[in-house]
mmCIF file of C-alpha atoms in Angstrom:
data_model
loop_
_atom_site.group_PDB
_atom_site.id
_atom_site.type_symbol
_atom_site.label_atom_id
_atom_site.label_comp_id
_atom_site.label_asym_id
_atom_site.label_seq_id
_atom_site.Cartn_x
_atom_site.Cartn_y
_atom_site.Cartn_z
ATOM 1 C CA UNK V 1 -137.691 -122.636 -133.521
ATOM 2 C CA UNK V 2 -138.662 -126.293 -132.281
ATOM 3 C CA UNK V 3 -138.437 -126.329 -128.315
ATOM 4 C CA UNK V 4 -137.932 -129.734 -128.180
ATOM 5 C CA UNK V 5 -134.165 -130.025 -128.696
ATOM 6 C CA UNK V 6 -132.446 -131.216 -126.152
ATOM 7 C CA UNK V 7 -129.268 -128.731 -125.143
ATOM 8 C CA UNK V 8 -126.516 -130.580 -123.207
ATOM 9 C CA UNK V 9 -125.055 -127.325 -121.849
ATOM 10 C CA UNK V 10 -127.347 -124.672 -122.786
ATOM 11 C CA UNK V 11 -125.514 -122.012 -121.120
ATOM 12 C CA UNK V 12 -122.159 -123.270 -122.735
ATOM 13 C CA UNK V 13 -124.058 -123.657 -125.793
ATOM 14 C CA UNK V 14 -125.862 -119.680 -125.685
ATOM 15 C CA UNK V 15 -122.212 -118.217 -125.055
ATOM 16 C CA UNK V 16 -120.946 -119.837 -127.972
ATOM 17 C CA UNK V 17 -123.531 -118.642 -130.077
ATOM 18 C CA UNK V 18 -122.860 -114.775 -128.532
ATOM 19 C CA UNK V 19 -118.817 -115.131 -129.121
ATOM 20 C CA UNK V 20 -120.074 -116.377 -133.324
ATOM 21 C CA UNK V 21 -122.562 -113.261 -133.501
ATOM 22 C CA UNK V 22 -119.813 -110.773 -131.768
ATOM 23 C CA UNK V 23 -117.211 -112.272 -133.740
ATOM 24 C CA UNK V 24 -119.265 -112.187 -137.427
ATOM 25 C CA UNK V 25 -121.534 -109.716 -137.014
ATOM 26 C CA UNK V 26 -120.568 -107.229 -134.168
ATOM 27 C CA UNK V 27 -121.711 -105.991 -130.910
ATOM 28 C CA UNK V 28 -125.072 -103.990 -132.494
ATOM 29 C CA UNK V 29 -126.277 -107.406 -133.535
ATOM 30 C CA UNK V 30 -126.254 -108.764 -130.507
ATOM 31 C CA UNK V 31 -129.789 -109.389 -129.139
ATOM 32 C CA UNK V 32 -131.620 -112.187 -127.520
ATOM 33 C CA UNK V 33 -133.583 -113.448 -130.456
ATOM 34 C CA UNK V 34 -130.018 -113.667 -132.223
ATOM 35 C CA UNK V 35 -128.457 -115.694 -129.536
ATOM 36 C CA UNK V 36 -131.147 -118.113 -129.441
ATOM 37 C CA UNK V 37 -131.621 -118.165 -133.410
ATOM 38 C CA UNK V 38 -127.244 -118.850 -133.672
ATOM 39 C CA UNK V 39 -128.106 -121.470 -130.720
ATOM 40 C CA UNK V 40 -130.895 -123.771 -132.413
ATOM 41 C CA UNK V 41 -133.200 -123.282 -129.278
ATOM 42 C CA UNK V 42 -136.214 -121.701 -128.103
ATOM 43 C CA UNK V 43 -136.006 -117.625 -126.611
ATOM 44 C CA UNK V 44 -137.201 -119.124 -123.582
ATOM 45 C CA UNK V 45 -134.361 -121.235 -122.835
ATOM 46 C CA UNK V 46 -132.262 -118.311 -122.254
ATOM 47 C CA UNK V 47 -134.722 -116.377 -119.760
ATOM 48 C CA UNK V 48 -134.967 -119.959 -118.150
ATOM 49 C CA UNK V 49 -131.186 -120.087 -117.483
ATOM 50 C CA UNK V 50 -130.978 -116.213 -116.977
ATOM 51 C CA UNK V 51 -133.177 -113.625 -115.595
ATOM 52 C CA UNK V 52 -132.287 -111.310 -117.699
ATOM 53 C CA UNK V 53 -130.725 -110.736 -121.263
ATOM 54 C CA UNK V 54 -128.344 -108.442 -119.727
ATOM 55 C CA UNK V 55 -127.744 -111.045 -117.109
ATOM 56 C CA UNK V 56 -126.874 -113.456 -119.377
ATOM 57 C CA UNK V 57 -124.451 -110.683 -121.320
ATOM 58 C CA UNK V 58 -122.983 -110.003 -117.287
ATOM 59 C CA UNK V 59 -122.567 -113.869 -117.447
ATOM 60 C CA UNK V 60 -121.030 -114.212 -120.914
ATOM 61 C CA UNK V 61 -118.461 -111.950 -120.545
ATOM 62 C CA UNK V 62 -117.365 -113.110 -117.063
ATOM 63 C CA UNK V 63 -116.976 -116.992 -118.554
ATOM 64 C CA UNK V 64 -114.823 -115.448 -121.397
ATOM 65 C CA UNK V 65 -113.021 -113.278 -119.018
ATOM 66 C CA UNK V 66 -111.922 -116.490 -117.208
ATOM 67 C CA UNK V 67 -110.612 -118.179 -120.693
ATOM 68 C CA UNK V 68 -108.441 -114.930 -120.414
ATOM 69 C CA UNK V 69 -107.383 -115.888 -117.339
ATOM 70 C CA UNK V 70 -106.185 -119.351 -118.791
ATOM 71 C CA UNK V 71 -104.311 -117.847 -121.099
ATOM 72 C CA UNK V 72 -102.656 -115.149 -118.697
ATOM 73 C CA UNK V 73 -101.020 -118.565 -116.447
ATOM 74 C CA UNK V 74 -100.124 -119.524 -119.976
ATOM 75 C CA UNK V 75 -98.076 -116.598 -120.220
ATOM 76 C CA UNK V 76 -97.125 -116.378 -116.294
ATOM 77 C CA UNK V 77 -95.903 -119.530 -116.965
ATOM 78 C CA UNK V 78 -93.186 -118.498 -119.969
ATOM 79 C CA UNK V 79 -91.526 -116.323 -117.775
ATOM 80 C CA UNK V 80 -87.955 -117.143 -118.219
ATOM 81 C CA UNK V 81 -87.999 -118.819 -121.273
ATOM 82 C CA UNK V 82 -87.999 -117.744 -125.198
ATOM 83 C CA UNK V 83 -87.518 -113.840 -125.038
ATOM 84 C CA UNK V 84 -89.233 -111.447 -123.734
ATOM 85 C CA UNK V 85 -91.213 -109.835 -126.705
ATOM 86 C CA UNK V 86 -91.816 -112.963 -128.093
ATOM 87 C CA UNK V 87 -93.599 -114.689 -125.265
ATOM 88 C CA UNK V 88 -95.776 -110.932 -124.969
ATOM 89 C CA UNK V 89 -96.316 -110.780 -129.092
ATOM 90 C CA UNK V 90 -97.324 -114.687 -128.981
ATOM 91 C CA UNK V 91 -99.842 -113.573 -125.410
ATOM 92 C CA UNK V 92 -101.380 -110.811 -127.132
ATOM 93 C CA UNK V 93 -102.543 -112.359 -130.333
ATOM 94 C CA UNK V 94 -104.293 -114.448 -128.489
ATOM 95 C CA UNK V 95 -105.712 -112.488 -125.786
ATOM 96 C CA UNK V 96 -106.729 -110.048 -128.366
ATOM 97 C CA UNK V 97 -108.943 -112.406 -130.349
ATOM 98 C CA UNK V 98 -111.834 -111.129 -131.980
ATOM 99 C CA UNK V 99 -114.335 -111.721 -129.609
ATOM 100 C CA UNK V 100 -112.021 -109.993 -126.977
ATOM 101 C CA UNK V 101 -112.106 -107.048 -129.256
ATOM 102 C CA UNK V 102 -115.268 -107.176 -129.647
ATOM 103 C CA UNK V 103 -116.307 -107.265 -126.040
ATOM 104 C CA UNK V 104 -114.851 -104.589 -125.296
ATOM 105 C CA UNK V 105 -117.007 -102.816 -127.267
ATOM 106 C CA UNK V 106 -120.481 -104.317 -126.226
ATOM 107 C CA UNK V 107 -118.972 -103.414 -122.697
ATOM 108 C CA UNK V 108 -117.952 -99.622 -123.247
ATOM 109 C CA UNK V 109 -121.804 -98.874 -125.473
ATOM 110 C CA UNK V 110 -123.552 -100.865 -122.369
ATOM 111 C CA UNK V 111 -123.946 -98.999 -119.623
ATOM 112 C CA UNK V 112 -126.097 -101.684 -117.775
ATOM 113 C CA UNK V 113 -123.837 -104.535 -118.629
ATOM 114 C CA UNK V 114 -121.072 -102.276 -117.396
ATOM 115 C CA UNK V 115 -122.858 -101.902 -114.396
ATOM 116 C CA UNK V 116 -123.384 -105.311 -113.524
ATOM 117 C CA UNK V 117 -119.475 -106.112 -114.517
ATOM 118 C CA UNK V 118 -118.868 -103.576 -111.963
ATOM 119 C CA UNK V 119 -120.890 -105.467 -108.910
ATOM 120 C CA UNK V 120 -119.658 -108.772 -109.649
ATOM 121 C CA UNK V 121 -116.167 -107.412 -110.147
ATOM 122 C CA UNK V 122 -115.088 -104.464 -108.522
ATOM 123 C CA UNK V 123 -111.912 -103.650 -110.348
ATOM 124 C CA UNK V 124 -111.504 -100.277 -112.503
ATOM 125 C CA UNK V 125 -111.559 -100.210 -116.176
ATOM 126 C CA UNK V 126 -112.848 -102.114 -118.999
ATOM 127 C CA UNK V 127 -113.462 -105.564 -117.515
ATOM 128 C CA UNK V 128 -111.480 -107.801 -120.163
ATOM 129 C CA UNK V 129 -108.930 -105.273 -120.582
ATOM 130 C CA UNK V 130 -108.051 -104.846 -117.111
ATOM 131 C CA UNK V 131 -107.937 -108.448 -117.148
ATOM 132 C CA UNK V 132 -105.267 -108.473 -120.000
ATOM 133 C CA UNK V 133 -103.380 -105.549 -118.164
ATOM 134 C CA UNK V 134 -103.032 -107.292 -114.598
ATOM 135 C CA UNK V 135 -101.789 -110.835 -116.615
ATOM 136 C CA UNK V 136 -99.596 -108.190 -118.473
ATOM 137 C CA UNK V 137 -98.261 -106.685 -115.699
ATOM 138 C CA UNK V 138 -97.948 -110.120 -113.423
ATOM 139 C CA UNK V 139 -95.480 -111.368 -116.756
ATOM 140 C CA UNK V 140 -93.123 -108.624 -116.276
ATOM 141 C CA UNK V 141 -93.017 -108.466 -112.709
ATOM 142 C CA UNK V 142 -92.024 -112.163 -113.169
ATOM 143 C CA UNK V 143 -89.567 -111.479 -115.854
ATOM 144 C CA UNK V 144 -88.500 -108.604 -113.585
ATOM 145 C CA UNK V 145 -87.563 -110.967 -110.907
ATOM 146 C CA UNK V 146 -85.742 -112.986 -112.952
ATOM 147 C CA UNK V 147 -83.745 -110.544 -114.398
ATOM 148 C CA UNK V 148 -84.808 -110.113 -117.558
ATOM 149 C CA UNK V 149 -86.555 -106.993 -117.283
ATOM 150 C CA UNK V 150 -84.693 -103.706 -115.660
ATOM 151 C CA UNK V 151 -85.091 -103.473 -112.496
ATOM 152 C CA UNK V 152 -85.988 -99.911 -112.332
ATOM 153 C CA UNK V 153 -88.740 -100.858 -115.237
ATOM 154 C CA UNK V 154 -92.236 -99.256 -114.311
ATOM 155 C CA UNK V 155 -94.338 -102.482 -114.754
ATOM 156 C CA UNK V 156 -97.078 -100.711 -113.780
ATOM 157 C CA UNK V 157 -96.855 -97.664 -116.407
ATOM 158 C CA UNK V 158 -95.394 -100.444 -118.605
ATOM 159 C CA UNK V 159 -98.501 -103.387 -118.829
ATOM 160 C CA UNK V 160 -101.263 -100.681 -119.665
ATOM 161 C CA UNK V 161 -99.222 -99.148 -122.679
ATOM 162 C CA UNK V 162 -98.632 -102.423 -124.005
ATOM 163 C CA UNK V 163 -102.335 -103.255 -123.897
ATOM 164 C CA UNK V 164 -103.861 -100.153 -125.352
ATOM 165 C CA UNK V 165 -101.208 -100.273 -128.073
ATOM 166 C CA UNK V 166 -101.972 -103.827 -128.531
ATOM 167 C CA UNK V 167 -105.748 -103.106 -128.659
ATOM 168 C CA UNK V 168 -105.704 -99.958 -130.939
ATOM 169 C CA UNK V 169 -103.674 -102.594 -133.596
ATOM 170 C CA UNK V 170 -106.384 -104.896 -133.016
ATOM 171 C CA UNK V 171 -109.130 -103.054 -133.307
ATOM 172 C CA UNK V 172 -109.068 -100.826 -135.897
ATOM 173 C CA UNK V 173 -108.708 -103.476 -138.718
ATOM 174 C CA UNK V 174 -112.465 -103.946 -139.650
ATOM 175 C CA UNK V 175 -112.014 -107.501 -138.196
ATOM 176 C CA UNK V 176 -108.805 -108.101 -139.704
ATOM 177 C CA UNK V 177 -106.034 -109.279 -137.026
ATOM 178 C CA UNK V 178 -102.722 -107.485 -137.400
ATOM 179 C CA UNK V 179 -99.637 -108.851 -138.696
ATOM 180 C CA UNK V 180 -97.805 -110.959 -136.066
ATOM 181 C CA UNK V 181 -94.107 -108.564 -136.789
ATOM 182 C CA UNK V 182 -96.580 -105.564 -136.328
ATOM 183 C CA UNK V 183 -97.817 -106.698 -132.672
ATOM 184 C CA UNK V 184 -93.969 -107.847 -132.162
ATOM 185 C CA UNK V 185 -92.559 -104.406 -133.523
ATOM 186 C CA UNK V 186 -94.872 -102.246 -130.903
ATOM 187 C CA UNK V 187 -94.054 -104.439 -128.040
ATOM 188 C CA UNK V 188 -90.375 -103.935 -128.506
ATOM 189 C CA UNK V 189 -90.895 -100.582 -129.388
ATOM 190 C CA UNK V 190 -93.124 -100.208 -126.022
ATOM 191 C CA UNK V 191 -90.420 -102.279 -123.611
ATOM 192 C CA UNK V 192 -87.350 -100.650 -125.715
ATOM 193 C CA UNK V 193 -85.171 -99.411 -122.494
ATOM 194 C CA UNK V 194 -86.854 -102.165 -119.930
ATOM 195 C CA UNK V 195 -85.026 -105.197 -121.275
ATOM 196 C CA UNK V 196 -81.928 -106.578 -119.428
ATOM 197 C CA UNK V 197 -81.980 -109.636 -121.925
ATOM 198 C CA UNK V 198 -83.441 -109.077 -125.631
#
């Protein structure tokens, strides 16, 4: 690989290159020569910008964990408008993408990325799904305020069957995404009983 390219973000530009490999290819291929190789730069350039490659996997997955984040004020936002299941079918498709799905396996076989996760967020659970589970749960509380979920609803029992359902659809296709009425039929199916407005 020349070293003499110039990267303009070559942190930006290494996390892309992870989310193509973890995306394609899956979590096992993964490495540091692969990142670098998908990137078009040197193997150095990533222990320049990281001391570690498991630092720079700690990294990666915090940067895509705050993408997640955009997409949970996305949702936060919706509250009150459209339907219920809709605006949760629509959230999860997205926040399920495939390289959410697939970081959550590189995080559960890791136990030194996990480990680092841990220290720079202290929070329970599978980093990104967590994530996905509190954005979950902040949505319905909303929608519970508003009216439009019961009011004796169990948000909190609620948000974390909706994600593993929502994850189990999404991850056992072989890559494949579900069909959009299959993500909407388990979310009604899952907040069948908690809706005061369909």
């Amino acid at each position: 690989m020349p070293t003499g390219v110039h990267l303009r973000d070559p942190r930006e530009q290494l996390f892309a290159a992870a989310e193509q490999i973890l995306e394609q290819d899956g979590a096992d291929a993964l490495t540091s020569r692969a990142v670098t190789t998908r990137a078009g730069c040197a193997k150095g350039v990533l222990h320049r910008h990281f001391e570690s490659f498991d630092a720079f996997l700690a990294e990666f997955v915090l940067d895509r964990i705050e993408l997640v984040r955009a997409q949970g004020a996305v949702l936060r936002d919706s509250a009150g408008t459209g339907t219920v299941v809709d605006n949760l079918t629509d959230a999860l498709i997205k926040l399920f993408g495939p390289a959410a799905v697939s970081i959550v396996a590189l995080v559960t076989f890791n136990n030194q990325l996990r480990a680092r996760l841990r220290t720079a967020r202290p929070v329970g659970g599978i980093p990104i799904v967590t994530e996905i589970g509190m954005i979950v749960s902040a949505y319905l509380t909303a929608e519970r305020d508003l009216g439009r979920v019961a009011a004796d609803a169990e948000v909190d029992r609620l948000a974390p069957t909706l994600v593993g359902a929502a994850h189990l659809l999404f991850a056992g296709l072989d890559g494949l995404p579900p069909w959009p009425e299959d993500v909407r039929e388990t979310v009604a199916s899952v907040l069948r009983g908690a809706l005061s407005v369909t």
